[in-house]
Amino acid sequence: EEIMAITLTIDRQTVEVPEGTNVLDAAAAAGVKIPTLCHFPGITSPGSCRVCLVEIEGARTLQPACVTPATAGMKVHTHTKRVRTGRRMSVELLLANHPWDCNACVRNGTCELQELAKTMGITDVRFPYSREEIPVDTSTPAVVRDMNKCILCRRCVAVCQDIQGVGTLSPRARGFDTVIGAGAGENLCDAVCVQCGQCTAVCP
Ligand code: FES
């Protein structure tokens, strides 16, 4: 079956992409980089973080570029004030659910959330941190899982399921919140896990 090419504009630049391309990749084809967090190349994006928001002419609300299909004639704006404000709000909301102990964190300096906050000039949170503390899972020598820091991007779920074909990790309800659980129990040692470490490799 032949794949049709479609033409759209990204920041007033015309770009031609195969039908089925998402706005994020269409922008990349036009040389425009859109920030992302939950999106990871090669795995299905959950479209949950909303860091990749863009403005599409005719759409009432900002749209997440990573899960929005590009369509013929679409006019996308990636750098308007509205877009920047929306993305900033997305990051602030994630930070409101995240401990602010970067200096004591093993991922200090290799954290995509920290990097995004820095890029956006966010130095303080407007929302109080109110998450209930979850015990850190150190039950295996392979992986330390600190779910207090989880932003529910589900990259780990996708890589475990779709790429490694193991399917150990999955989202589950815990009180009012969702957590990414391992197997049927609380801790990784109780789960079927091949200790490949891919979940930690993709964790932002
Ligand atoms: Fe698009 Fe998270 S990167 S919603």
CSV table of C-alpha atoms in Angstrom, one decimal, residues 20-184:
chain,number,residue,atom,x,y,z
A,20,GLY,CA,0.7,9.0,9.7
A,21,THR,CA,3.6,11.1,10.9
A,22,ASN,CA,3.0,12.8,14.3
A,23,VAL,CA,3.5,16.5,14.7
A,24,LEU,CA,6.6,16.0,16.8
A,25,ASP,CA,8.4,14.1,13.9
A,26,ALA,CA,7.0,16.5,11.3
A,27,ALA,CA,8.5,19.4,13.3
A,28,ALA,CA,11.8,17.5,13.5
A,29,ALA,CA,11.7,17.1,9.7
A,30,ALA,CA,11.4,20.9,9.5
A,31,GLY,CA,14.4,21.2,11.9
A,32,VAL,CA,12.2,22.3,14.8
A,33,LYS,CA,12.9,20.7,18.1
A,34,ILE,CA,10.0,20.3,20.5
A,35,PRO,CA,10.8,19.4,24.2
A,36,THR,CA,9.5,16.0,25.3
A,37,LEU,CA,9.5,13.9,28.4
A,38,CYS,CA,7.2,10.8,28.3
A,39,HIS,CA,7.9,10.3,24.6
A,40,PHE,CA,10.7,7.8,23.8
A,41,PRO,CA,11.7,6.9,20.2
A,42,GLY,CA,10.6,3.4,19.3
A,43,ILE,CA,7.9,2.9,21.9
A,44,THR,CA,4.3,4.0,21.9
A,45,SER,CA,4.0,7.4,23.5
A,46,PRO,CA,1.5,7.6,26.4
A,47,GLY,CA,1.1,11.3,25.7
A,48,SER,CA,0.8,11.9,29.4
A,49,CYS,CA,3.4,14.6,30.3
A,50,ARG,CA,2.2,17.4,28.0
A,51,VAL,CA,5.6,18.9,27.8
A,52,CYS,CA,5.4,18.8,24.0
A,53,LEU,CA,2.4,21.1,23.7
A,54,VAL,CA,2.0,23.0,20.4
A,55,GLU,CA,-0.6,25.4,19.1
A,56,ILE,CA,-2.5,24.2,16.0
A,57,GLU,CA,-4.6,26.7,14.1
A,58,GLY,CA,-8.3,25.9,14.5
A,59,ALA,CA,-7.8,23.8,17.6
A,60,ARG,CA,-9.3,25.2,20.8
A,61,THR,CA,-6.7,23.8,23.2
A,62,LEU,CA,-3.0,23.2,23.0
A,63,GLN,CA,-2.2,19.7,21.7
A,64,PRO,CA,0.6,17.2,22.6
A,65,ALA,CA,2.8,16.9,19.5
A,66,CYS,CA,4.0,13.4,20.2
A,67,VAL,CA,0.5,11.9,19.9
A,68,THR,CA,-1.1,14.3,17.4
A,69,PRO,CA,-1.1,13.1,13.8
A,70,ALA,CA,0.0,15.6,11.3
A,71,THR,CA,-2.7,16.3,8.7
A,72,ALA,CA,-2.6,18.0,5.3
A,73,GLY,CA,-2.7,21.8,5.5
A,74,MET,CA,-2.2,21.8,9.3
A,75,LYS,CA,-0.7,25.0,10.7
A,76,VAL,CA,1.4,24.4,13.7
A,77,HIS,CA,3.1,26.9,16.0
A,78,THR,CA,5.7,25.7,18.4
A,79,HIS,CA,7.1,28.8,20.0
A,80,THR,CA,4.2,31.1,20.9
A,81,LYS,CA,3.8,32.6,24.3
A,82,ARG,CA,0.8,30.4,24.8
A,83,VAL,CA,2.8,27.3,24.0
A,84,ARG,CA,5.6,28.3,26.3
A,85,THR,CA,3.2,29.0,29.2
A,86,GLY,CA,1.4,25.7,28.6
A,87,ARG,CA,4.6,23.7,28.6
A,88,ARG,CA,5.9,25.4,31.7
A,89,MET,CA,2.6,24.6,33.5
A,90,SER,CA,3.1,20.9,32.5
A,91,VAL,CA,6.5,20.8,34.0
A,92,GLU,CA,5.4,22.7,37.1
A,93,LEU,CA,2.6,20.2,37.7
A,94,LEU,CA,5.1,17.3,37.4
A,95,LEU,CA,7.4,19.0,39.9
A,96,ALA,CA,4.5,19.5,42.3
A,97,ASN,CA,4.4,15.7,42.5
A,98,HIS,CA,8.1,15.2,42.8
A,99,PRO,CA,10.5,15.5,45.7
A,100,TRP,CA,12.9,18.5,45.5
A,101,ASP,CA,16.0,16.8,46.7
A,102,CYS,CA,18.1,16.9,43.5
A,103,ASN,CA,21.3,17.4,45.4
A,104,ALA,CA,20.8,14.1,47.2
A,105,CYS,CA,19.5,12.2,44.1
A,106,VAL,CA,21.6,9.7,42.2
A,107,ARG,CA,20.2,11.1,39.0
A,108,ASN,CA,21.3,14.6,39.7
A,109,GLY,CA,22.7,15.9,36.4
A,110,THR,CA,21.3,13.1,34.3
A,111,CYS,CA,17.6,13.9,34.9
A,112,GLU,CA,15.4,15.1,32.0
A,113,LEU,CA,12.9,16.7,34.4
A,114,GLN,CA,15.6,18.6,36.1
A,115,GLU,CA,17.0,19.7,32.8
A,116,LEU,CA,13.6,20.8,31.5
A,117,ALA,CA,13.0,22.8,34.7
A,118,LYS,CA,16.4,24.4,34.3
A,119,THR,CA,15.8,25.3,30.6
A,120,MET,CA,12.5,26.8,31.5
A,121,GLY,CA,14.0,28.8,34.3
A,122,ILE,CA,11.8,27.1,37.0
A,123,THR,CA,13.5,27.5,40.3
A,124,ASP,CA,10.6,27.1,42.6
A,125,VAL,CA,7.3,25.2,42.8
A,126,ARG,CA,4.0,27.1,43.1
A,127,PHE,CA,2.2,23.9,44.2
A,128,PRO,CA,2.8,22.2,47.6
A,129,TYR,CA,4.3,18.7,47.5
A,130,SER,CA,1.8,16.4,49.1
A,131,ARG,CA,2.5,12.9,47.9
A,132,GLU,CA,2.4,10.1,50.3
A,133,GLU,CA,5.8,8.5,50.8
A,134,ILE,CA,6.3,5.1,49.2
A,135,PRO,CA,9.0,2.8,50.5
A,136,VAL,CA,12.0,2.5,48.2
A,137,ASP,CA,12.3,-0.9,46.6
A,138,THR,CA,15.9,-2.2,47.2
A,139,SER,CA,14.8,-5.8,47.1
A,140,THR,CA,17.1,-6.8,44.2
A,141,PRO,CA,20.7,-6.1,43.5
A,142,ALA,CA,19.9,-5.0,40.0
A,143,VAL,CA,17.6,-2.1,40.3
A,144,VAL,CA,16.7,0.4,43.0
A,145,ARG,CA,13.1,1.6,42.5
A,146,ASP,CA,12.2,4.9,44.2
A,147,MET,CA,8.6,5.4,43.1
A,148,ASN,CA,8.4,8.7,44.9
A,149,LYS,CA,10.3,10.1,42.0
A,150,CYS,CA,8.2,8.5,39.3
A,151,ILE,CA,6.4,10.9,37.0
A,152,LEU,CA,4.3,8.1,35.4
A,153,CYS,CA,5.7,8.6,32.0
A,154,ARG,CA,5.4,4.8,31.5
A,155,ARG,CA,8.6,4.5,29.4
A,156,CYS,CA,9.7,1.6,31.7
A,157,VAL,CA,6.3,-0.2,31.2
A,158,ALA,CA,6.6,0.1,27.4
A,159,VAL,CA,10.2,-1.0,27.2
A,160,CYS,CA,9.6,-4.0,29.5
A,161,GLN,CA,6.5,-5.0,27.6
A,162,ASP,CA,7.1,-4.1,24.0
A,163,ILE,CA,10.8,-4.3,23.5
A,164,GLN,CA,12.0,-6.8,26.1
A,165,GLY,CA,8.7,-8.8,26.0
A,166,VAL,CA,8.8,-9.4,29.7
A,167,GLY,CA,5.9,-7.4,30.9
A,168,THR,CA,6.9,-7.2,34.6
A,169,LEU,CA,6.0,-3.5,35.1
A,170,SER,CA,2.5,-2.2,34.9
A,171,PRO,CA,0.5,0.7,36.3
A,172,ARG,CA,-1.8,0.1,39.2
A,173,ALA,CA,-4.0,2.1,41.6
A,174,ARG,CA,-2.7,2.8,45.0
A,175,GLY,CA,-5.1,4.9,47.1
A,176,PHE,CA,-5.8,7.9,45.0
A,177,ASP,CA,-2.6,7.6,43.0
A,178,THR,CA,-1.3,5.4,40.3
A,179,VAL,CA,2.0,3.7,40.8
A,180,ILE,CA,4.1,1.5,38.4
A,181,GLY,CA,4.1,-1.9,40.1
A,182,ALA,CA,6.4,-4.9,39.5
A,183,GLY,CA,4.6,-8.2,39.0
A,184,ALA,CA,1.8,-9.0,41.4
